[in-house]
Coordinates of N, CA and C in Angstrom, one line a residue:
M1 N 99.1 109.7 90.9 CA 100.4 108.5 90.7 C 99.8 107.2 91.4
N2 N 99.2 106.8 92.3 CA 98.3 105.4 93.4 C 97.3 105.2 92.5
L3 N 96.4 106.9 92.1 CA 95.6 105.2 91.2 C 95.7 105.4 90.4
L4 N 96.0 106.3 88.8 CA 96.7 105.5 88.6 C 97.2 103.9 87.9
R5 N 98.6 103.9 89.1 CA 98.9 103.1 89.3 C 97.9 102.1 89.1
A6 N 96.8 102.3 90.6 CA 95.6 100.6 90.8 C 95.2 101.3 89.1
K7 N 94.0 101.9 88.7 CA 93.5 101.2 87.9 C 94.0 100.7 86.3
S8 N 95.4 100.8 86.6 CA 96.3 100.4 85.4 C 96.7 98.9 85.9
I9 N 96.7 98.5 87.1 CA 96.3 96.9 86.9 C 95.3 96.6 86.7
E10 N 94.1 97.5 87.7 CA 93.0 96.8 87.3 C 92.5 96.0 86.6
Q11 N 92.4 97.2 85.5 CA 92.0 97.1 83.6 C 92.8 96.6 82.5
G12 N 94.7 96.1 83.2 CA 95.2 95.4 82.4 C 96.4 96.2 81.2
W13 N 96.0 97.6 82.0 CA 97.0 98.8 80.8 C 98.0 99.0 80.6
N14 N 98.7 98.3 82.0 CA 100.8 98.3 81.5 C 100.6 100.3 81.7
L15 N 99.8 101.0 82.9 CA 101.0 102.1 82.1 C 102.4 102.4 83.1
N16 N 103.5 103.1 81.8 CA 103.8 103.3 82.8 C 104.6 104.7 83.0
L17 N 104.3 104.7 84.2 CA 103.9 106.1 85.1 C 105.0 107.0 84.7
G18 N 106.7 106.0 85.2 CA 107.5 107.1 84.4 C 107.2 108.5 83.4
E19 N 106.8 107.3 82.3 CA 106.6 108.3 81.0 C 105.8 109.1 80.8
L20 N 104.0 108.8 81.4 CA 104.1 109.6 82.7 C 103.9 111.0 83.3
A21 N 104.4 110.8 83.5 CA 105.6 112.0 84.2 C 106.3 112.7 83.5
R22 N 106.8 112.3 81.7 CA 107.3 112.6 81.1 C 106.6 113.9 80.2
I23 N 105.3 113.2 80.2 CA 105.0 113.5 78.8 C 104.4 114.6 79.3
W24 N 103.6 114.6 80.8 CA 103.5 115.7 81.1 C 104.1 117.1 81.3
K25 N 105.1 117.0 81.2 CA 105.9 118.3 81.5 C 105.5 118.8 80.7
G26 N 105.2 119.3 79.4 CA 105.0 119.2 77.7 C 103.7 120.7 78.7
G27 N 103.3 121.3 79.4 CA 102.6 121.7 79.5 C 101.2 122.1 80.7
C28 N 102.4 121.3 81.2 CA 101.7 121.0 82.7 C 102.3 122.0 83.5
I29 N 101.3 122.2 84.7 CA 101.7 123.3 85.7 C 102.7 122.8 87.2
I30 N 102.9 121.5 87.1 CA 103.6 121.3 87.4 C 105.2 121.2 87.3
R31 N 105.8 121.4 88.5 CA 107.0 122.1 87.5 C 107.9 121.0 86.8
A32 N 108.7 121.7 86.0 CA 109.3 119.9 85.1 C 110.3 119.1 86.3
V33 N 110.9 119.5 87.0 CA 112.3 119.4 87.7 C 111.1 118.1 88.2
F34 N 110.3 119.2 89.0 CA 109.4 117.7 90.3 C 109.1 116.4 89.3
L35 N 108.5 116.5 87.3 CA 108.2 115.3 86.9 C 108.8 114.8 86.1
D36 N 110.2 115.6 86.2 CA 111.5 113.9 85.9 C 111.7 114.1 87.4
R37 N 112.0 114.0 89.0 CA 112.6 113.5 89.8 C 111.3 112.4 89.7
I38 N 110.0 112.3 89.0 CA 108.7 111.4 89.5 C 109.4 110.2 88.5
K39 N 109.5 111.0 87.8 CA 109.7 109.6 86.1 C 111.4 109.4 86.9
K40 N 111.9 109.9 87.7 CA 112.9 109.0 87.6 C 113.1 107.9 88.6
A41 N 112.2 108.6 89.8 CA 112.3 107.3 90.5 C 110.8 105.5 90.0
Y42 N 110.3 106.2 89.3 CA 109.6 105.4 88.7 C 110.8 104.1 87.4
Q43 N 111.9 104.8 87.4 CA 112.4 104.0 86.3 C 113.7 103.3 87.6
R44 N 113.7 104.1 88.3 CA 114.4 102.8 89.9 C 113.9 101.7 90.2
N45 N 112.5 102.1 90.0 CA 111.9 101.0 90.3 C 110.4 101.4 89.6
P46 N 110.1 100.5 88.4 CA 108.7 100.1 88.0 C 107.7 99.5 88.6
D47 N 108.0 99.3 89.4 CA 107.0 98.7 90.4 C 106.6 98.9 91.3
L48 N 107.5 100.7 91.0 CA 107.4 100.8 93.0 C 105.9 101.7 93.5
A49 N 105.2 100.6 94.4 CA 104.2 101.1 95.1 C 104.0 102.5 95.6
S50 N 104.5 103.4 95.2 CA 104.4 104.7 96.1 C 104.8 105.4 95.4
L51 N 105.4 107.1 94.9 CA 106.4 107.6 95.9 C 106.8 108.0 96.7
V52 N 105.9 107.4 97.6 CA 106.7 108.2 99.2 C 107.1 106.2 99.8
V53 N 107.3 106.2 99.5 CA 108.4 105.1 99.8 C 109.9 104.6 98.3
D54 N 109.8 105.2 97.3 CA 110.9 106.0 96.9 C 111.7 106.2 97.9
P55 N 113.5 105.9 98.4 CA 113.9 106.4 98.6 C 115.1 107.4 99.1
E56 N 114.6 109.0 97.8 CA 114.9 109.7 97.3 C 113.1 110.8 97.7
F57 N 112.7 110.1 97.7 CA 110.7 110.3 97.7 C 110.9 111.1 98.9
A58 N 110.9 109.9 99.9 CA 111.0 109.3 101.8 C 111.4 109.9 103.1
L59 N 113.7 110.4 102.2 CA 114.3 111.0 102.9 C 113.5 112.3 102.3
E60 N 113.1 113.6 101.6 CA 112.9 114.5 101.6 C 111.2 114.8 102.4
M61 N 110.5 113.8 102.4 CA 109.2 113.8 102.9 C 109.3 113.9 104.8
V62 N 110.6 113.2 104.9 CA 110.7 112.6 106.4 C 111.0 114.3 106.8
Q63 N 111.9 114.8 106.2 CA 113.0 115.8 106.5 C 112.7 117.3 106.2
R64 N 111.1 116.8 105.3 CA 110.1 118.3 105.6 C 109.2 118.3 106.2
Q65 N 108.5 117.5 107.0 CA 107.2 117.4 107.4 C 107.1 118.2 109.1
A66 N 108.1 118.6 109.4 CA 107.9 119.2 110.8 C 107.1 120.9 110.2
A67 N 108.2 121.1 108.9 CA 108.1 122.3 108.5 C 106.5 122.2 108.1
W68 N 106.2 121.1 107.0 CA 104.6 120.7 106.6 C 103.2 120.5 107.9
R69 N 103.8 119.9 108.3 CA 102.6 120.5 109.9 C 102.9 121.4 110.5
R70 N 103.1 122.2 110.4 CA 103.4 123.3 110.8 C 102.6 124.6 109.7
V71 N 103.1 124.6 108.9 CA 102.5 125.6 108.0 C 100.5 125.1 107.8
V72 N 100.4 123.4 107.9 CA 98.8 122.7 108.1 C 98.5 123.4 109.5
G73 N 98.9 123.2 110.4 CA 99.1 123.5 111.5 C 98.4 125.0 111.8
L74 N 98.7 126.0 111.3 CA 99.0 127.9 111.5 C 97.9 127.2 110.1
A75 N 97.6 126.6 109.3 CA 96.9 127.7 108.1 C 95.2 127.2 109.0
I76 N 95.1 126.2 109.5 CA 93.7 125.6 110.2 C 93.6 126.8 111.5
S77 N 94.6 126.6 112.2 CA 94.3 128.2 113.4 C 93.9 128.7 112.4
A78 N 94.2 129.6 111.7 CA 93.9 130.5 110.8 C 92.8 130.9 109.8
G79 N 92.5 129.2 110.7 CA 91.3 129.1 109.7 C 90.8 129.3 107.1
I80 N 92.0 129.4 107.5 CA 92.1 129.1 106.0 C 92.6 127.5 105.4
S81 N 91.7 127.4 104.5 CA 91.6 125.7 103.5 C 92.8 125.8 102.4
T82 N 92.9 124.4 103.2 CA 94.3 124.2 102.8 C 94.1 122.4 102.5
P83 N 92.4 122.2 101.7 CA 92.4 120.7 101.3 C 93.5 120.1 101.0
G84 N 94.2 120.5 100.0 CA 94.8 119.4 99.6 C 96.5 119.0 100.3
M85 N 96.8 120.4 101.1 CA 97.7 119.9 102.1 C 97.8 119.4 102.9
C86 N 96.3 119.4 103.6 CA 95.8 118.7 104.5 C 95.6 117.5 104.3
A87 N 95.1 117.1 103.1 CA 94.7 115.7 102.9 C 96.0 114.8 102.8
S88 N 96.9 115.9 102.2 CA 98.1 114.7 101.6 C 98.8 114.7 102.7
L89 N 98.5 115.4 103.6 CA 99.6 114.9 105.5 C 98.8 113.5 105.6
A90 N 97.7 114.0 105.8 CA 97.0 112.9 106.9 C 97.5 111.4 105.5
Y91 N 97.3 111.2 104.2 CA 97.2 110.7 103.7 C 98.4 109.6 103.5
F92 N 99.6 110.7 103.7 CA 101.1 110.6 104.4 C 101.6 109.5 105.3
D93 N 100.2 110.6 106.3 CA 100.7 109.5 107.7 C 100.0 107.5 107.5
T94 N 98.8 107.9 106.7 CA 98.3 107.1 107.2 C 98.8 106.0 106.5
Y95 N 99.5 105.9 105.2 CA 100.6 105.5 104.7 C 101.3 104.6 105.8
R96 N 101.7 105.4 106.5 CA 103.7 105.0 106.9 C 103.3 103.8 108.7
R97 N 101.8 104.6 109.2 CA 101.6 102.8 110.1 C 101.2 101.8 110.0
S98 N 101.5 100.9 110.4 CA 101.1 100.1 110.8 C 99.9 99.3 111.6
R99 N 99.3 100.2 112.1 CA 98.1 100.7 112.9 C 97.1 101.4 112.7
L100 N 96.0 101.7 112.5 CA 95.6 103.2 112.1 C 93.8 102.8 112.6
P101 N 93.6 104.3 112.6 CA 92.6 104.8 114.1 C 90.6 104.1 113.6
A102 N 91.1 102.9 112.2 CA 89.4 102.4 112.2 C 88.8 102.2 114.1
N103 N 90.0 102.4 114.7 CA 88.3 101.9 116.4 C 87.8 102.8 116.5
L104 N 88.2 104.8 116.3 CA 87.8 105.1 116.1 C 86.3 106.3 116.0
V105 N 87.2 104.7 114.6 CA 85.6 104.7 113.6 C 84.3 104.1 114.0
Q106 N 84.8 103.2 114.4 CA 83.8 102.4 115.4 C 83.3 103.3 116.3
A107 N 84.0 102.9 117.0 CA 84.2 104.5 118.7 C 83.0 105.3 117.9
Q108 N 82.8 106.2 117.4 CA 82.0 107.1 116.6 C 80.7 106.4 115.8
R109 N 80.6 104.9 115.5 CA 79.6 104.9 114.9 C 78.4 103.7 116.3
D110 N 79.3 103.6 117.1 CA 78.6 103.3 118.4 C 78.0 104.0 119.4
L111 N 78.9 105.0 118.9 CA 78.0 106.9 119.9 C 76.6 106.9 119.3
F112 N 76.6 106.9 118.3 CA 75.7 107.6 117.4 C 74.7 106.3 116.9
G113 N 74.7 105.0 117.6 CA 73.6 103.9 116.5 C 73.9 102.8 117.3
A114 N 75.0 102.8 118.6 CA 75.1 101.7 118.9 C 75.7 100.4 118.1
H115 N 76.4 100.6 117.1 CA 77.2 99.5 116.8 C 78.2 98.2 117.1
T116 N 78.6 98.6 118.7 CA 79.6 98.4 118.3 C 81.5 98.5 118.4
Y117 N 82.2 98.7 118.5 CA 83.4 98.3 118.2 C 84.0 97.1 118.8
E118 N 85.5 96.8 118.5 CA 86.9 96.4 118.5 C 87.9 97.0 119.3
R119 N 89.0 96.3 120.5 CA 89.3 96.7 120.7 C 90.3 96.5 120.7
T120 N 91.2 97.2 120.9 CA 93.3 97.1 120.2 C 93.8 96.0 121.1
D121 N 93.4 96.0 122.7 CA 93.6 95.4 123.2 C 93.1 94.2 124.3
M122 N 92.3 93.5 124.2 CA 91.5 91.9 123.7 C 90.2 91.9 122.9
P123 N 90.2 90.6 122.6 CA 89.4 90.4 121.7 C 86.9 90.6 121.9
G124 N 86.6 90.1 120.7 CA 85.3 90.7 121.1 C 84.8 92.2 120.6
S125 N 83.2 92.0 121.2 CA 82.4 93.1 119.9 C 82.6 94.1 121.7
F126 N 82.2 95.2 121.6 CA 81.8 96.0 122.8 C 81.1 97.3 122.6
H127 N 80.1 97.2 124.2 CA 79.0 98.5 123.4 C 79.6 99.4 124.4
T128 N 79.5 100.9 124.7 CA 79.8 101.7 125.6 C 78.6 102.9 125.8
E129 N 77.8 103.1 126.9 CA 76.5 103.9 126.7 C 78.0 105.1 127.0
W130 N 78.3 105.7 126.1 CA 78.8 107.2 125.7 C 78.5 107.9 126.8
M131 N 77.7 108.9 126.0 CA 76.9 109.9 127.3 C 77.6 109.8 128.1
K132 N 76.3 108.2 129.3 CA 76.8 108.5 129.9 C 77.6 108.4 131.2
L133 N 78.9 108.4 130.2 CA 80.1 108.5 130.7 C 80.5 109.8 130.1
A134 N 79.6 110.3 129.6 CA 80.1 112.1 129.4 C 79.8 112.6 130.5
R135 N 78.5 112.4 130.7 CA 77.8 113.4 131.8 C 78.2 112.4 133.3
K136 N 79.0 112.1 134.1 CA 79.3 111.4 135.0 C 81.4 112.0 134.6
G137 N 81.3 112.3 133.1 CA 82.2 112.9 133.7 C 83.9 112.2 133.3
Q138 N 82.8 111.0 132.9 CA 85.2 109.5 132.7 C 85.3 109.5 132.0
I139 N 84.8 110.5 130.8 CA 85.2 110.7 129.4 C 85.1 111.9 128.8
G140 N 86.5 112.4 127.8 CA 86.4 113.8 127.7 C 88.2 114.8 127.2
A141 N 88.6 115.3 127.9 CA 90.2 115.3 127.8 C 90.5 114.9 128.6
G142 N 91.7 114.7 128.3 CA 92.6 113.7 128.9 C 92.3 112.6 130.0
A143 N 90.9 112.0 129.1 CA 90.4 110.5 129.7 C 90.7 110.3 129.0
S144 N 91.0 108.6 129.9 CA 91.2 107.2 128.8 C 90.0 106.5 129.0
L145 N 89.5 105.7 128.2 CA 88.9 104.8 127.8 C 89.4 103.2 128.3
N146 N 90.4 103.0 129.1 CA 90.3 101.2 129.0 C 91.0 101.0 130.9

């Protein structure tokens, strides 16, 4: 729904996401009751940025997240691929954070190509000799980079 919403804004399509949910009920593999809930969310707020912030959906997601995490963790532990569940959980976690782990990506780039990274505790660009620290045992499980 978020992709449809974004493209609708970009292209000026004026899509009615609640109406799309209603239309999809005919012959869709998604349960009709669930599509009714989506339709109602967009009827409550036609400018809804995401179902994640609709009060009813948000409450249910928060209430069910422990089980969601447990299922994803068990699947991963058993080597069972659940890309949709894993990706949606990552999206949920990303959407509700004020600060994202982009600095981890920067650190990985710094390791592989000395691209530098920014820290969250002080301004500036930094480069670390990651492999030297690893050989000295200064980084690894439980170690702090600060």
